[in-house]
Tab-separated table of C-alpha atoms and ligand atoms in Angstrom:
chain	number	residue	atom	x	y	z
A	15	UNK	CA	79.966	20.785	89.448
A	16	UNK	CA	81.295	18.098	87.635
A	17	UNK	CA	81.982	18.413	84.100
A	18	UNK	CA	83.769	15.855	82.775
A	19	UNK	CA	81.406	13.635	80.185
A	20	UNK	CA	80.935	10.248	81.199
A	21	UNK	CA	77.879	9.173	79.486
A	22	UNK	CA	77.924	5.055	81.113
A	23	UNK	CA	78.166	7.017	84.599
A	24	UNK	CA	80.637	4.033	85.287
A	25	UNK	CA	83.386	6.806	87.182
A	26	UNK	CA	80.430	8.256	88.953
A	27	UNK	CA	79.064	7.210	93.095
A	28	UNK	CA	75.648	8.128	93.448
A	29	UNK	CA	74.622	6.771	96.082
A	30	UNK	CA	76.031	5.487	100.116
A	31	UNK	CA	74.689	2.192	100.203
A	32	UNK	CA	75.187	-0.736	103.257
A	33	UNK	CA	73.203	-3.140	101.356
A	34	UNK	CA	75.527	-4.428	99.229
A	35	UNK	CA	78.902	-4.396	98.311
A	36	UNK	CA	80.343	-5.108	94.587
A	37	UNK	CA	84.084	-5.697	93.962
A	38	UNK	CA	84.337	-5.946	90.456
A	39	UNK	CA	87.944	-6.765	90.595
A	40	UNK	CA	88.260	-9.319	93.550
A	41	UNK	CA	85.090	-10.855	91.934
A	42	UNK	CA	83.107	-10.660	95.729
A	43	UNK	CA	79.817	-9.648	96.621
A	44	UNK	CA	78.982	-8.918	99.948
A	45	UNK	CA	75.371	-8.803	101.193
A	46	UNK	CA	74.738	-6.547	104.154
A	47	UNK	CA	78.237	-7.489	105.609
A	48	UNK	CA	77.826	-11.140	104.687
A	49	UNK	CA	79.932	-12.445	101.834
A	50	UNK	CA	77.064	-13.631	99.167
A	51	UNK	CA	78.465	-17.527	99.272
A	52	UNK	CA	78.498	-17.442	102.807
A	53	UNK	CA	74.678	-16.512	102.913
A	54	UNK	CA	72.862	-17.154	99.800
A	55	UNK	CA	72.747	-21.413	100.075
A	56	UNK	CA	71.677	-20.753	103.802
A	57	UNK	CA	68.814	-18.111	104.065
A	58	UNK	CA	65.473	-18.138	103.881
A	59	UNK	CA	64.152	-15.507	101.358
A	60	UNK	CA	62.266	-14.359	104.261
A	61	UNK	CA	65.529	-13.962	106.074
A	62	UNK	CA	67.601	-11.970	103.268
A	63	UNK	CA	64.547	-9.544	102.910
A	64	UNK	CA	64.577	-8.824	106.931
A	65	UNK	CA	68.583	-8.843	106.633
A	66	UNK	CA	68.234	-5.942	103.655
A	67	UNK	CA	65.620	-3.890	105.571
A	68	UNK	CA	66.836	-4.031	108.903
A	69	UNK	CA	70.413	-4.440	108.742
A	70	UNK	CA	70.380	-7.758	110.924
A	71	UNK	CA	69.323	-11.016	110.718
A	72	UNK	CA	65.823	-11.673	112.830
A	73	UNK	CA	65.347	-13.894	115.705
A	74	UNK	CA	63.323	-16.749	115.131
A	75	UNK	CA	60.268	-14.913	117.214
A	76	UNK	CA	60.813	-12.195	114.441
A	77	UNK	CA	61.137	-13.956	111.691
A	78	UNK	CA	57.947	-15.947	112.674
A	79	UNK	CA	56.366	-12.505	112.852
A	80	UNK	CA	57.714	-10.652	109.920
A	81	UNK	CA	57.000	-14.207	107.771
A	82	UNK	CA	53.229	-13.753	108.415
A	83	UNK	CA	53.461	-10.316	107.469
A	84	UNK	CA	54.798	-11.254	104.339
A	85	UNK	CA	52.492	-14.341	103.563
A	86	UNK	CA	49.535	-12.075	104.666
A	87	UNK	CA	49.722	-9.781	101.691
A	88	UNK	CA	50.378	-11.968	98.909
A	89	UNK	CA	46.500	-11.812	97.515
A	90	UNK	CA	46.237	-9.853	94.611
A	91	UNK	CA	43.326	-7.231	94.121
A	92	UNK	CA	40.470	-8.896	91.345
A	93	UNK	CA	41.405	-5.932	88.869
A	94	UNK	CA	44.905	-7.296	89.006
A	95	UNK	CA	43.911	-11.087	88.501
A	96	UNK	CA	41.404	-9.693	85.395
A	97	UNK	CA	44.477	-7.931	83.856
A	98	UNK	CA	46.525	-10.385	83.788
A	99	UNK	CA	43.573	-12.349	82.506
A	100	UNK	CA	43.358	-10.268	79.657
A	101	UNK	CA	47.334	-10.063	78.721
A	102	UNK	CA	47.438	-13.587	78.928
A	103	UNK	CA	44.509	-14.093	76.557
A	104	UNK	CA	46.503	-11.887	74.041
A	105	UNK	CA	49.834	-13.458	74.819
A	106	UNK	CA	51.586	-10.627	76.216
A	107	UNK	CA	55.152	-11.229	76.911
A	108	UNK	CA	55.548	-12.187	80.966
A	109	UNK	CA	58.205	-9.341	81.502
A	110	UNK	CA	55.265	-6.658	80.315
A	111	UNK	CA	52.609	-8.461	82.320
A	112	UNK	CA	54.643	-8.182	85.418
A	113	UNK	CA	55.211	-4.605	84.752
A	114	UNK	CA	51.376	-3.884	84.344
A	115	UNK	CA	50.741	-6.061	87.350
A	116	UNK	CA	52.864	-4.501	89.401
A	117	UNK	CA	51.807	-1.090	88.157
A	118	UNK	CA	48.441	-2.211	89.017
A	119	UNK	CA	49.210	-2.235	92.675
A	120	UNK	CA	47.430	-0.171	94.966
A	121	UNK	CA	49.080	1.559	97.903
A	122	UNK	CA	47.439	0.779	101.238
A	123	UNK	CA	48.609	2.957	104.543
A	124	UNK	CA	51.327	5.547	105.438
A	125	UNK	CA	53.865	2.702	106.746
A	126	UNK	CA	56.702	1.960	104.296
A	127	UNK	CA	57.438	-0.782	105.251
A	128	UNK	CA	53.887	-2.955	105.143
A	129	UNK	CA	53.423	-1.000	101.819
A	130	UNK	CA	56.909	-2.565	100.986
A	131	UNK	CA	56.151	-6.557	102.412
A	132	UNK	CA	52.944	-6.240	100.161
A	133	UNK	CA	55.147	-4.974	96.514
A	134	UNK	CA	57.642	-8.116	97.687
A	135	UNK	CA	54.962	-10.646	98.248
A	136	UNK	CA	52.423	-9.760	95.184
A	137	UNK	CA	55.258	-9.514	92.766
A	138	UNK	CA	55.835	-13.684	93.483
A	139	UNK	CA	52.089	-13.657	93.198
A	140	UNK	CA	51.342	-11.979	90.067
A	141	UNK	CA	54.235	-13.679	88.248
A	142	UNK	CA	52.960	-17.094	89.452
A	143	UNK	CA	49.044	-16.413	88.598
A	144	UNK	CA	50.339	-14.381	85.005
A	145	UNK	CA	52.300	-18.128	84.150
A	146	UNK	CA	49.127	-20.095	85.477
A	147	UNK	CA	46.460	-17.802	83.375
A	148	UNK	CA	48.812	-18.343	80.060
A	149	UNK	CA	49.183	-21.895	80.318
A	150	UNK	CA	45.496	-22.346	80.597
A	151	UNK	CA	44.623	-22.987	83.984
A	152	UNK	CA	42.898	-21.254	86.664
A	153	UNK	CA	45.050	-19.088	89.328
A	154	UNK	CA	46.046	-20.868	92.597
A	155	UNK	CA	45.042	-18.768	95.488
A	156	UNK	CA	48.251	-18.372	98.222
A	157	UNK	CA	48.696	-20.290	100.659
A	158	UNK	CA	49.808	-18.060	103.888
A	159	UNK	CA	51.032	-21.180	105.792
A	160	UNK	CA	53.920	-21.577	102.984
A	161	UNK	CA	57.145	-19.456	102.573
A	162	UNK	CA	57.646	-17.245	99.696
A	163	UNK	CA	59.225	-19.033	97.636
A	164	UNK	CA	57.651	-22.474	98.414
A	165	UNK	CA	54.829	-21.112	97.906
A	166	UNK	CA	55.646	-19.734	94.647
A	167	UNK	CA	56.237	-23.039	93.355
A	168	UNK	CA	53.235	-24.451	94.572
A	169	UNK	CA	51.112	-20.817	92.789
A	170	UNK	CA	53.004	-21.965	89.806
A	171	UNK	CA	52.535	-26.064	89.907
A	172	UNK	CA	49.151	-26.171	91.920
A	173	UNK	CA	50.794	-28.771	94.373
A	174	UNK	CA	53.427	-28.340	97.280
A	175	UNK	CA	56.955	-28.616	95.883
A	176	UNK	CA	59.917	-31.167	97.149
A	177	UNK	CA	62.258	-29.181	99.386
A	178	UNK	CA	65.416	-29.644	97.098
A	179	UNK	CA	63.658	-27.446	94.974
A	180	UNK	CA	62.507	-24.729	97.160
A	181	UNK	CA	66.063	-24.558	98.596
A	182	UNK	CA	67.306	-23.926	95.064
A	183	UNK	CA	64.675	-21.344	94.098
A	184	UNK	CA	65.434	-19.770	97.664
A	185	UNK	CA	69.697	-19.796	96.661
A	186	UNK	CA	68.532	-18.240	93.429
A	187	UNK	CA	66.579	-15.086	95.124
A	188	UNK	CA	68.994	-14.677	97.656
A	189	UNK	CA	71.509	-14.412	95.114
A	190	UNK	CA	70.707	-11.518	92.893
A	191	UNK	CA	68.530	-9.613	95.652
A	192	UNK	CA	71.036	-7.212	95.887
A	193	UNK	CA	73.916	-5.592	93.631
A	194	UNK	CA	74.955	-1.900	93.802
A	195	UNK	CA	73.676	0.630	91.981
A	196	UNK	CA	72.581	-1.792	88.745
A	197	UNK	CA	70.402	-0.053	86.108
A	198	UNK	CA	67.479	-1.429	87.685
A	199	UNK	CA	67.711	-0.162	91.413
A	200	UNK	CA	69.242	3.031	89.839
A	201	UNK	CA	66.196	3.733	87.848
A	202	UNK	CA	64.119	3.068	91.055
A	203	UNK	CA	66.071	5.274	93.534
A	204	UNK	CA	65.514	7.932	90.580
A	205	UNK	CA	61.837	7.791	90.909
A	206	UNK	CA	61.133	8.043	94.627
A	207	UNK	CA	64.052	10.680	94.867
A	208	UNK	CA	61.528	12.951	92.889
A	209	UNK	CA	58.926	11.782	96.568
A	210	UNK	CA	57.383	9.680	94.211
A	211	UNK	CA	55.832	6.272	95.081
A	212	UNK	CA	57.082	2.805	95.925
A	213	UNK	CA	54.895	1.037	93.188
A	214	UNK	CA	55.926	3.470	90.798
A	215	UNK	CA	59.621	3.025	91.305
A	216	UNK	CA	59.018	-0.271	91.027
A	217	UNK	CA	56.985	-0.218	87.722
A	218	UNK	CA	59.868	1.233	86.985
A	219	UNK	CA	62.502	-0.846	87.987
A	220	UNK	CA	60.981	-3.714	85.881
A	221	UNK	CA	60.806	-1.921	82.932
A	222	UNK	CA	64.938	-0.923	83.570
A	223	UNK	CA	65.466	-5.152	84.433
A	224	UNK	CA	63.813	-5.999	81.029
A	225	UNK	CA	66.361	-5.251	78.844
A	226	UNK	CA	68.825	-7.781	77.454
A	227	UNK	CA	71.985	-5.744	78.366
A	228	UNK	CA	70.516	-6.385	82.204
A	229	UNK	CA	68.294	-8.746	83.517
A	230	UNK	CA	66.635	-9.686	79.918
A	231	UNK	CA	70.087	-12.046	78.995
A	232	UNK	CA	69.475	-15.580	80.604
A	233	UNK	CA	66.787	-16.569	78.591
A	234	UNK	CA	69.051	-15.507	74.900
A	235	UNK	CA	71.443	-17.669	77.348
A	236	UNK	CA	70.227	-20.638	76.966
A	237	UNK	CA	68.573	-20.688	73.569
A	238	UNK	CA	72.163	-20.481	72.541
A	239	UNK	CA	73.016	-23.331	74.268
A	240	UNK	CA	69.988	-25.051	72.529
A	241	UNK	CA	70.878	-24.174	69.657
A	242	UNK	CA	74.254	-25.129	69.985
A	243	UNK	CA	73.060	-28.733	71.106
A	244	UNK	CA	76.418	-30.413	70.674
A	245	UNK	CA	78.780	-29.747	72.073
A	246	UNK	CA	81.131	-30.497	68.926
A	247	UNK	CA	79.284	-27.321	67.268
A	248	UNK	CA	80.017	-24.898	69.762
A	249	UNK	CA	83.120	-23.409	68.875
A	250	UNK	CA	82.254	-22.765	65.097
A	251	UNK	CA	78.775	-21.437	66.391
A	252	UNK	CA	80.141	-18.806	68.630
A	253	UNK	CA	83.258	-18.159	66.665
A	254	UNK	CA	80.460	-17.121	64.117
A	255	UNK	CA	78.584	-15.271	66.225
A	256	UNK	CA	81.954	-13.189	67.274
A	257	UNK	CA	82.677	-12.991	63.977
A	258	UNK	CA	79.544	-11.081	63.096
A	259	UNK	CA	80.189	-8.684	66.473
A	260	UNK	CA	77.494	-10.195	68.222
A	261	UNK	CA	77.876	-10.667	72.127
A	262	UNK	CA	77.457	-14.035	73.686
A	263	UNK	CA	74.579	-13.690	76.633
A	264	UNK	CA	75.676	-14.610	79.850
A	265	UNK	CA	79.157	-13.062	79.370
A	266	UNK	CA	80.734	-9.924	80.330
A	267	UNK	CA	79.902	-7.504	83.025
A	268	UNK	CA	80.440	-3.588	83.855
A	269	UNK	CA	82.083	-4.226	86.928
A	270	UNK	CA	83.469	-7.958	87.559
A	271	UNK	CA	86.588	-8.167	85.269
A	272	UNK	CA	86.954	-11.775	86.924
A	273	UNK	CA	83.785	-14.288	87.032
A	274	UNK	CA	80.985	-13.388	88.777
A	275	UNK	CA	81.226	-14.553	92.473
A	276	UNK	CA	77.476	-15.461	92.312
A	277	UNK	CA	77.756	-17.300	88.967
A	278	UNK	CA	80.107	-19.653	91.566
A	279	UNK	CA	76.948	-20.136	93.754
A	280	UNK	CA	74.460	-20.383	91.195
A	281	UNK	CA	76.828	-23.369	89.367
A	282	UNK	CA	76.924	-25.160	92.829
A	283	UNK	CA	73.337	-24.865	92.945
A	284	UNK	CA	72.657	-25.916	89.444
A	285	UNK	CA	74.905	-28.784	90.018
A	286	UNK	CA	73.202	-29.938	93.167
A	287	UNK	CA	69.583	-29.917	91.786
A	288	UNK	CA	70.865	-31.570	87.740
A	289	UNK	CA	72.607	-34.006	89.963
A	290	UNK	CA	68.807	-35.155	91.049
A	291	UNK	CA	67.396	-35.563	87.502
A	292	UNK	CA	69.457	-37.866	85.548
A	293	UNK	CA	67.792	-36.346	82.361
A	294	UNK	CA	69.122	-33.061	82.679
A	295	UNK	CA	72.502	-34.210	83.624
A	296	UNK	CA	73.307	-33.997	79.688
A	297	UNK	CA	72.215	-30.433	79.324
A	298	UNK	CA	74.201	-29.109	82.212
A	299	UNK	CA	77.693	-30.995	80.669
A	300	UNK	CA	76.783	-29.318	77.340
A	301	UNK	CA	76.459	-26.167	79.160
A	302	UNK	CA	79.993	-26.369	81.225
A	303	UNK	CA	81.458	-27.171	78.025
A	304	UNK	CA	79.961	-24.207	76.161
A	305	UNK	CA	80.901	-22.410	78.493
A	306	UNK	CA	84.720	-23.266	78.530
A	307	UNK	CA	84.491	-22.396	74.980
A	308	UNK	CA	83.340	-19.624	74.729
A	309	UNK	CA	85.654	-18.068	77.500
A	310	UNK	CA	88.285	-19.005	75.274
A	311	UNK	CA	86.633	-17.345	72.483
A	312	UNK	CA	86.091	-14.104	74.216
A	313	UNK	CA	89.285	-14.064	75.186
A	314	UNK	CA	90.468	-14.449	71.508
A	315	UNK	CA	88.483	-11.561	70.085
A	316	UNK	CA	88.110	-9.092	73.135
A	317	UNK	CA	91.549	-9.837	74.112
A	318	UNK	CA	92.902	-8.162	78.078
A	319	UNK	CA	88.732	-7.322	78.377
A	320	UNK	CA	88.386	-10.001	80.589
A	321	UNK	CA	85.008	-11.100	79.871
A	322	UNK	CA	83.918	-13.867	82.269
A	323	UNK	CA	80.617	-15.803	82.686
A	324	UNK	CA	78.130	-13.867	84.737
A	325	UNK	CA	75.098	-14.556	86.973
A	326	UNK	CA	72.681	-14.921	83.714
A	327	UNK	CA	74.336	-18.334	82.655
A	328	UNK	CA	74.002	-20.049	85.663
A	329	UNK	CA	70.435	-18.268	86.126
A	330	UNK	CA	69.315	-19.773	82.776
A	331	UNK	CA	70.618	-23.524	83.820
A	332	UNK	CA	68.951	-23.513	87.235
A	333	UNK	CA	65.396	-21.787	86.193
A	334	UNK	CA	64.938	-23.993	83.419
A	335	UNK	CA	65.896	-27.101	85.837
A	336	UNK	CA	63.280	-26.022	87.833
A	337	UNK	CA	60.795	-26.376	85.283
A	338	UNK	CA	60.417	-22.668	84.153
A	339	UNK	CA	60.248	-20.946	80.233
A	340	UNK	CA	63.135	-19.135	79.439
A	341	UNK	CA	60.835	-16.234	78.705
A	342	UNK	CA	59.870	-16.284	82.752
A	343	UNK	CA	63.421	-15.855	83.537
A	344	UNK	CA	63.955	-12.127	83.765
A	345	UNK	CA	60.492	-12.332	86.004
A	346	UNK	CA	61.701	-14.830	88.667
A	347	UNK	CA	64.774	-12.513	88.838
A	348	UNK	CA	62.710	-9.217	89.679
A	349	UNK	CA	60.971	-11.764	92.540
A	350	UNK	CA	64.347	-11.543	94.252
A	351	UNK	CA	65.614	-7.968	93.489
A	352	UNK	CA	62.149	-6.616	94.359
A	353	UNK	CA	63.352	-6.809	98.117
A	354	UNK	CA	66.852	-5.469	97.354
A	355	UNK	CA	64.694	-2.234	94.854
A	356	UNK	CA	62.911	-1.629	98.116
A	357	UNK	CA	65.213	-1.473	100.671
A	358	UNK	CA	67.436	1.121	98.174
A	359	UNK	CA	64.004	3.348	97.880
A	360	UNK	CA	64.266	3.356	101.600
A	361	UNK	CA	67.672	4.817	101.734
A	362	UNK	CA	67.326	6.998	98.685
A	363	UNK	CA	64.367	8.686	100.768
A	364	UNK	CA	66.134	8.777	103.763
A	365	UNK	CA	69.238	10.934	101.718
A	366	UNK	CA	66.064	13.641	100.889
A	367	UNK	CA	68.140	14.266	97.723
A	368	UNK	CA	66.777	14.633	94.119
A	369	UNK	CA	68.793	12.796	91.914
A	370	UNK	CA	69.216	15.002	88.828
A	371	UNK	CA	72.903	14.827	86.574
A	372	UNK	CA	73.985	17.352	84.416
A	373	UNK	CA	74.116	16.692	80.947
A	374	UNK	CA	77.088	18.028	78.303
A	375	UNK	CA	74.474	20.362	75.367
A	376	UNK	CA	76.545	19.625	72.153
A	377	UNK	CA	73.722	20.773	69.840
A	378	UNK	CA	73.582	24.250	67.901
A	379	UNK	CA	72.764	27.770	69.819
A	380	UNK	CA	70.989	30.744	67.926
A	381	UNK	CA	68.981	29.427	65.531
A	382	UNK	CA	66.294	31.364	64.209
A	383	UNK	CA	62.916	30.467	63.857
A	384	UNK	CA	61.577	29.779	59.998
A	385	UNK	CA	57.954	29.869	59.471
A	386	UNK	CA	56.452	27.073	58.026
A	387	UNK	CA	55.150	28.151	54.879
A	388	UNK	CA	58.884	29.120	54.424
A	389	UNK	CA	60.624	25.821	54.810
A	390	UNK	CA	61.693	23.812	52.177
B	1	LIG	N1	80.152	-10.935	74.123
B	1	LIG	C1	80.977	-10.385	73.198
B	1	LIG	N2	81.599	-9.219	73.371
B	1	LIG	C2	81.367	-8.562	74.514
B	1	LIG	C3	80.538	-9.092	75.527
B	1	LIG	C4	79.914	-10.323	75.289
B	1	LIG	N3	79.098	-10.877	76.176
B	1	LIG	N4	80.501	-8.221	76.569
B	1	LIG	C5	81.295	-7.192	76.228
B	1	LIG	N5	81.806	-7.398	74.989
B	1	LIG	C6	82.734	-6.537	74.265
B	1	LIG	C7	82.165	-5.156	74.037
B	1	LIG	O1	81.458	-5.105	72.825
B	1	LIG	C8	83.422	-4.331	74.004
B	1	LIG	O2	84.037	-4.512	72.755
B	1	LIG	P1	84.778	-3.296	72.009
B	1	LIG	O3	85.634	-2.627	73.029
B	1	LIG	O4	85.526	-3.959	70.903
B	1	LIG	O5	83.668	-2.404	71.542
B	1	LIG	C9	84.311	-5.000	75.015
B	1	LIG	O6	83.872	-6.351	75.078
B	1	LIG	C10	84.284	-4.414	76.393
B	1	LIG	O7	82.985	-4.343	76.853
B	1	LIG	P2	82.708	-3.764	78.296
B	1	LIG	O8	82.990	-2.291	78.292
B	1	LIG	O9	83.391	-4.610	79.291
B	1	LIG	O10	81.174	-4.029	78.392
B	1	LIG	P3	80.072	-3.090	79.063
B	1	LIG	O11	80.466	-2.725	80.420
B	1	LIG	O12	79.699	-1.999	78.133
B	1	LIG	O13	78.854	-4.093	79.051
B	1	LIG	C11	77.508	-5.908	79.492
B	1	LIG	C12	78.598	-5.002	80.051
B	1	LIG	C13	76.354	-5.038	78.950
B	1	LIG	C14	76.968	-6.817	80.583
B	1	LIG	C15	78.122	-6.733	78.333
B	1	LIG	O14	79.191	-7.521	78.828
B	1	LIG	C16	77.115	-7.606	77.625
B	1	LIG	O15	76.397	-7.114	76.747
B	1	LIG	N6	77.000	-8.923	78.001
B	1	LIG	C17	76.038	-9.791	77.416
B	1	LIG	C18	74.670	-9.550	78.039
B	1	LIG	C19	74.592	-10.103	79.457
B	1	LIG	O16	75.027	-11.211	79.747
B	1	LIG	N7	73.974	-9.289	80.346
B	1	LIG	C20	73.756	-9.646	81.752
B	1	LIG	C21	74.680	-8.885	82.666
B	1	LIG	S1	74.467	-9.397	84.348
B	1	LIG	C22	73.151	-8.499	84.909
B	1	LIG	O17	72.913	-7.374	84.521
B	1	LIG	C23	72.272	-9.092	85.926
């Protein structure tokens, strides 16, 4: 039994994984054998998902086949639309309404994996109808003749969206699908270890995803690069915010000690799709530029702990050239890493193995028990 206290779990492997590959120091990612760069531009999302879940890529007879199994389930049940009525109608944030949408989510049938094509295709679905219901206007029912993430857009927009944009979204959710044993997929191998179900690991998952220190940093991202604006007030702006020990979002990671490989993919993305609207050719400059600074920043006050941009910057850019919130952000993310959650649950139930650490007790032993009526 191990008994050394490592309280980050960084030192610790819990898990034998083939669906994805982190090397934190050589800054790659590797996707089911396929270096991340290589795959992510290329893919379909429906393509990555069958990649994850079989450990191949389909033929086009089976990627017909397992497309239509996907578009078939994206309908959501009424009690899930009328929920996400009602958070919208008290503003709830879209992180919590995707949690109690997906929580919402019945579990049809013994097999897996239809149970785990329906989680992947309503989670697109409930994010897109939760954005719809807050902005005002009535849900738009899928369309099972689109892909997923086409038809995303078009959930989101209410008409069918120009390819340049689909590919983008689709390079986006191919991108972070997948990434070791992150707090998020941790969390959900946790749950169904304990035979627990898909929806609730899940559930659980997105509530592990919210959080700033995760999945929650590319909207804080790019409000600082709002608020920055100029690119002549960066420096004193993040010196500042160093200066009062605060981190800079979309910095830093607990593996990479180089730059993220996929912030690399997500920049040549970003750069593609800004390249086709003159207007937000301004905003990505400012962002490069911020960027530059504040590597040279971090490296000033966190000196030898290489802190490098991560996927979150890029994330923030891209999602917010596609015409989405910053407060949707963290939701389009768990769109994509819904498929990778699922295909870990599948191997953590094929291990049989409860996952249960030890932990180190450092608090008192003996004490004896004082009445109440004799406490001061
Ligand atoms: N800005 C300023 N300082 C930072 C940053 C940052 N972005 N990241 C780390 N540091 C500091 C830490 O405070 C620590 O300082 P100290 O030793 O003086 O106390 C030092 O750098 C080393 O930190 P690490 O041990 O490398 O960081 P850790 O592994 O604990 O945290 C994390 C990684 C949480 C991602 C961190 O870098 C961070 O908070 N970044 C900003 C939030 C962010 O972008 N999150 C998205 C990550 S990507 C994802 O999850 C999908």
């Amino acid at each position: 039994m191990a008994t050394e206290l490592d309280i980050g779990l960084e030192r610790v492997v819990a898990a034998a994984t083939r669906l994805s590959d982190v090397q934190g120091q050589r800054g790659r990612l590797t996707i089911a054998g396929f270096p991340a760069e290589e795959i992510a531009p290329r893919a379909t999302f429906e393509e990555m998902v069958y990649l994850l879940w079989y450990n191949r890529l389909p033929s086009p007879a089976e990627l017909t086949g397992f497309g239509k199994e996907l578009a078939n389930r994206r309908d959501l049940p009424d009690y899930t639309i009328d929920l996400l009525r009602s958070a919208a109608a008290r503003s709830v944030d879209p992180m919590d309404a995707l949690r109690m949408g997906v929580a919402s989510l019945e579990i049809r049938g013994s097999d897996p994996r239809t149970q785990a094509c329906s989680v992947v295709s309503q989670t697109a679905t409930i994010v897109a109808t939760y954005l719809r219901l807050q902005s005002g206007a009535d849900p738009v029912p899928p369309d099972p003749e689109l892909g997923h993430a086409a038809d995303f857009l078009r959930m989101v927009e209410g008409e069918a969206p120009a390819p340049a944009r689909v590919r983008a979204l689709e390079t986006y959710l191919n991108t972070v699908i997948d990434h070791g044993l992150n707090a998020s997929t941790f969390a959900a191998r946790v749950i169904v270890a304990t035979d627990s179900d898909m929806v609730s690991a899940i559930a659980g998952a997105v509530g592990a995803l919210k959080g700033p220190l995760h999945g929650g940093a590319p909207g804080p991202a790019l409000d600082m690069v709002f608020e920055i604006g100029d690119i002549d007030h960066a420096e004193p702006y993040l010196r500042e915010k160093l200066e009062r020990g605060e981190r800079l979002m979309g910095f830093g990671h607990r593996v990479y000690k180089v730059r993220d490989p996929r912030a690399d993919i997500l920049t040549l993305a970003t750069r593609t799709l800004y390249a086709e609207d003159q207007g937000s050719q301004s905003l990505y400059e400012l962002a490069s530029g911020v960027e530059t600074i504040a590597l040279q920043l971090l490296e000033e006050f966190k000196p030898g702990r290489n802190l490098q941009t991560n996927v979150e910057y890029y994330t923030a850019l891209l999602l917010h050239c596609l015409g989405f919130s910053s407060a949707v952000f963290t939701p389009i993310f768990a769109i994509g890493r819904v498929a990778g959650w699922l295909a870990h649950c599948q191997e953590q139930r094929e291990t049989g193995r409860l996952i249960r650490p030890s932990c180190q007790y450092i608090g008192d032993h003996d004490r004896i028990w004082v009445p109440l009526d004799q406490r001061s």
